[in-house]
Amino acid sequence: KYYESLLKKNNVQILHYNDEFNFSAQCNLGVDYANGEYIILLNNDTEVITDNWIEKLLGPCMRDDVGIVGPKLLFADGTVQHGGILVHRSHPCHYNYGLGRFDPGYYNTAVLPMDVSGVTAACLMSTKDLYKKVGGFDTTFPTNFNDVDFCLKVRETGLNILYYPYVEMYHFESRTRENEEESLEGILKINKAYNLLRQRYPRYFAIGDPFYNPRFKNENCYFMI
């Protein structure tokens, strides 16, 4: 019904993707048809709770040194689901996962903008030109780590990725599709994507994330899990 209501608007396009589920391919299709200079990738399992959120993300995204901006994402209970992505020595994970909505975190990392190695594609803003320049989302990552790969490609161009907590939204993680971790086939897909990511960006897994204090223990991280 929601999609049917959108068809009545003259500034909305609805594209049909009929192949096997591939989040990367779907994002690339959308960007190909987008007319604007800036793009937003936004999951259908999100609920925006910040007024003028597009304008607020656009401000920092217009900086010459910034390639991608992502907001703070919350679980339904108000705890933090995403505060930027850390490409840890063992695996990519989310900063400040599980903190309270208003908890400042370690040195206010949960409530102040900061450079990070990545943000989740559940919601991110970039430019169409940059998206196309780095090749968009890699379809060899059909479900997992495609956003991490995209962000690291952007980082390699010399641009920053910015976590921007002044924009908040709920992320009802994977509510509209099957959780892959609940099936053997899904787990194998995740492991395949993880191994490909390690092969492509070995220095992050060997040395660690440049935005994570190396003095924190790898097995007992202070402000992320």
CSV table of C-alpha atoms in Angstrom, one decimal, residues 40-208:
chain,number,residue,atom,x,y,z
A,40,ILE,CA,20.9,8.4,0.4
A,41,LEU,CA,20.8,4.7,0.9
A,42,LEU,CA,18.1,4.0,3.4
A,43,ASN,CA,16.8,0.6,4.6
A,44,ASN,CA,13.1,-0.2,4.7
A,45,ASP,CA,13.5,-1.3,8.3
A,46,THR,CA,14.3,2.2,9.6
A,47,GLU,CA,12.2,4.9,11.2
A,48,VAL,CA,13.5,8.5,11.1
A,49,ILE,CA,13.1,10.4,14.4
A,50,THR,CA,15.1,13.6,13.6
A,51,ASP,CA,13.5,16.6,11.9
A,52,ASN,CA,15.2,17.9,8.8
A,53,TRP,CA,17.4,14.9,8.8
A,54,ILE,CA,18.4,15.2,5.1
A,55,GLU,CA,19.5,18.7,5.5
A,56,LYS,CA,21.5,17.9,8.6
A,57,LEU,CA,23.4,15.1,6.9
A,58,LEU,CA,23.9,17.2,3.8
A,59,GLY,CA,25.8,19.9,5.7
A,60,PRO,CA,28.9,17.8,6.6
A,61,CYS,CA,28.6,15.7,3.4
A,62,MET,CA,29.2,18.9,1.4
A,63,ARG,CA,32.7,19.3,3.0
A,64,ASP,CA,35.5,18.7,0.5
A,65,ASP,CA,37.2,16.2,2.9
A,66,VAL,CA,34.1,14.1,3.6
A,67,GLY,CA,33.0,11.3,1.3
A,68,ILE,CA,30.2,9.6,3.4
A,69,VAL,CA,28.1,10.6,6.4
A,70,GLY,CA,26.0,8.2,8.5
A,71,PRO,CA,23.7,8.8,11.5
A,72,LYS,CA,23.2,7.2,14.9
A,73,LEU,CA,21.0,4.2,14.7
A,74,LEU,CA,18.9,2.9,17.6
A,75,PHE,CA,17.3,-0.4,18.5
A,76,ALA,CA,13.6,-0.3,19.3
A,77,ASP,CA,14.4,-0.1,23.0
A,78,GLY,CA,16.5,3.1,22.5
A,79,THR,CA,19.9,1.5,22.8
A,80,VAL,CA,22.6,2.2,20.2
A,81,GLN,CA,22.6,-0.2,17.2
A,82,HIS,CA,25.2,1.7,15.2
A,83,GLY,CA,27.6,4.5,16.0
A,84,GLY,CA,30.0,4.0,13.1
A,85,ILE,CA,31.8,0.9,11.9
A,86,LEU,CA,35.2,-0.2,13.4
A,87,VAL,CA,37.2,-2.6,11.1
A,88,HIS,CA,38.6,-4.6,14.0
A,89,ARG,CA,41.5,-7.0,13.8
A,90,SER,CA,39.0,-9.9,14.3
A,91,HIS,CA,35.9,-8.6,12.5
A,92,PRO,CA,34.0,-5.4,11.5
A,93,CYS,CA,31.7,-4.2,14.3
A,94,HIS,CA,29.7,-1.2,15.5
A,95,TYR,CA,31.1,1.5,17.9
A,96,ASN,CA,29.2,2.0,21.1
A,97,TYR,CA,26.8,-1.0,20.4
A,98,GLY,CA,24.3,-1.4,23.2
A,99,LEU,CA,24.8,2.0,24.9
A,100,GLY,CA,21.9,4.0,26.1
A,101,ARG,CA,20.6,6.6,23.6
A,102,PHE,CA,22.0,9.5,25.6
A,103,ASP,CA,25.0,7.8,27.1
A,104,PRO,CA,28.1,9.8,25.9
A,105,GLY,CA,30.3,6.8,25.6
A,106,TYR,CA,34.1,6.8,25.9
A,107,TYR,CA,35.2,10.5,25.6
A,108,ASN,CA,31.8,11.4,24.1
A,109,THR,CA,32.3,9.2,21.1
A,110,ALA,CA,28.6,8.3,21.0
A,111,VAL,CA,27.3,11.9,21.0
A,112,LEU,CA,29.8,13.9,19.0
A,113,PRO,CA,30.7,13.6,15.2
A,114,MET,CA,33.8,11.7,14.6
A,115,ASP,CA,35.8,10.1,11.8
A,116,VAL,CA,35.3,6.4,11.4
A,117,SER,CA,36.4,3.7,9.0
A,118,GLY,CA,32.8,3.1,7.9
A,119,VAL,CA,29.1,3.5,8.4
A,120,THR,CA,26.3,1.1,7.8
A,121,ALA,CA,24.3,1.2,4.5
A,122,ALA,CA,21.1,1.1,6.6
A,123,CYS,CA,21.4,4.9,6.2
A,124,LEU,CA,24.3,6.7,4.6
A,125,MET,CA,24.7,9.8,2.4
A,126,SER,CA,27.3,10.4,-0.3
A,127,THR,CA,27.5,11.9,-3.8
A,128,LYS,CA,26.5,10.0,-6.9
A,129,ASP,CA,29.8,11.0,-8.6
A,130,LEU,CA,31.8,9.4,-5.7
A,131,TYR,CA,29.6,6.4,-5.6
A,132,LYS,CA,30.2,5.7,-9.3
A,133,LYS,CA,33.9,6.7,-9.1
A,134,VAL,CA,34.7,3.8,-6.6
A,135,GLY,CA,32.5,1.4,-8.5
A,136,GLY,CA,29.5,1.5,-6.2
A,137,PHE,CA,28.7,-1.6,-4.1
A,138,ASP,CA,30.5,-4.8,-5.1
A,139,THR,CA,28.0,-7.4,-6.0
A,140,THR,CA,30.3,-10.2,-4.8
A,141,PHE,CA,29.1,-9.0,-1.4
A,142,PRO,CA,25.3,-9.7,-1.8
A,143,THR,CA,24.3,-9.3,1.8
A,144,ASN,CA,27.1,-8.7,4.3
A,145,PHE,CA,30.0,-6.3,4.4
A,146,ASN,CA,29.1,-4.5,1.2
A,147,ASP,CA,28.9,-1.3,3.1
A,148,VAL,CA,32.2,-1.9,4.8
A,149,ASP,CA,33.8,-2.6,1.4
A,150,PHE,CA,32.3,0.6,-0.1
A,151,CYS,CA,33.4,2.8,2.8
A,152,LEU,CA,37.0,1.4,2.7
A,153,LYS,CA,37.1,2.1,-1.0
A,154,VAL,CA,36.1,5.7,-0.3
A,155,ARG,CA,38.7,5.9,2.5
A,156,GLU,CA,41.4,4.8,0.0
A,157,THR,CA,40.6,7.9,-2.1
A,158,GLY,CA,41.7,10.1,0.8
A,159,LEU,CA,38.2,11.1,1.9
A,160,ASN,CA,36.8,10.8,5.4
A,161,ILE,CA,33.8,8.9,6.7
A,162,LEU,CA,31.8,10.8,9.3
A,163,TYR,CA,29.6,9.4,12.0
A,164,TYR,CA,27.0,12.1,12.7
A,165,PRO,CA,24.9,11.5,15.8
A,166,TYR,CA,22.9,14.7,15.5
A,167,VAL,CA,20.7,12.6,13.2
A,168,GLU,CA,19.0,9.6,14.8
A,169,MET,CA,16.7,6.9,13.6
A,170,TYR,CA,15.5,3.5,14.7
A,171,HIS,CA,16.9,0.5,12.8
A,172,PHE,CA,14.7,-2.6,13.3
A,173,GLU,CA,17.5,-4.7,12.0
A,174,SER,CA,16.6,-7.2,9.3
A,175,ARG,CA,12.9,-7.1,10.2
A,176,THR,CA,11.8,-7.3,6.6
A,177,ARG,CA,14.0,-10.2,5.5
A,178,GLU,CA,15.3,-13.5,6.9
A,179,ASN,CA,18.2,-13.4,9.4
A,180,GLU,CA,21.0,-15.2,7.6
A,181,GLU,CA,22.7,-16.2,10.9
A,182,GLU,CA,19.8,-18.6,11.5
A,183,SER,CA,20.6,-20.9,8.6
A,184,LEU,CA,23.8,-22.9,7.6
A,185,GLU,CA,23.6,-21.4,4.1
A,186,GLY,CA,23.4,-17.9,5.5
A,187,ILE,CA,26.4,-18.5,7.8
A,188,LEU,CA,28.5,-19.8,4.9
A,189,LYS,CA,27.6,-16.6,2.9
A,190,ILE,CA,28.7,-14.4,5.8
A,191,ASN,CA,32.0,-16.3,6.2
A,192,LYS,CA,32.6,-16.1,2.4
A,193,ALA,CA,32.1,-12.3,2.5
A,194,TYR,CA,34.2,-11.9,5.6
A,195,ASN,CA,37.1,-13.8,4.1
A,196,LEU,CA,36.9,-11.7,0.9
A,197,LEU,CA,37.0,-8.6,3.0
A,198,ARG,CA,40.1,-9.8,4.9
A,199,GLN,CA,41.9,-10.6,1.6
A,200,ARG,CA,41.0,-7.2,0.2
A,201,TYR,CA,42.0,-5.1,3.2
A,202,PRO,CA,44.6,-7.1,5.1
A,203,ARG,CA,46.2,-4.2,6.9
A,204,TYR,CA,43.1,-3.4,8.9
A,205,PHE,CA,43.0,-7.0,10.3
A,206,ALA,CA,46.8,-7.1,10.8
A,207,ILE,CA,47.4,-3.7,12.3
A,208,GLY,CA,43.9,-2.6,13.5
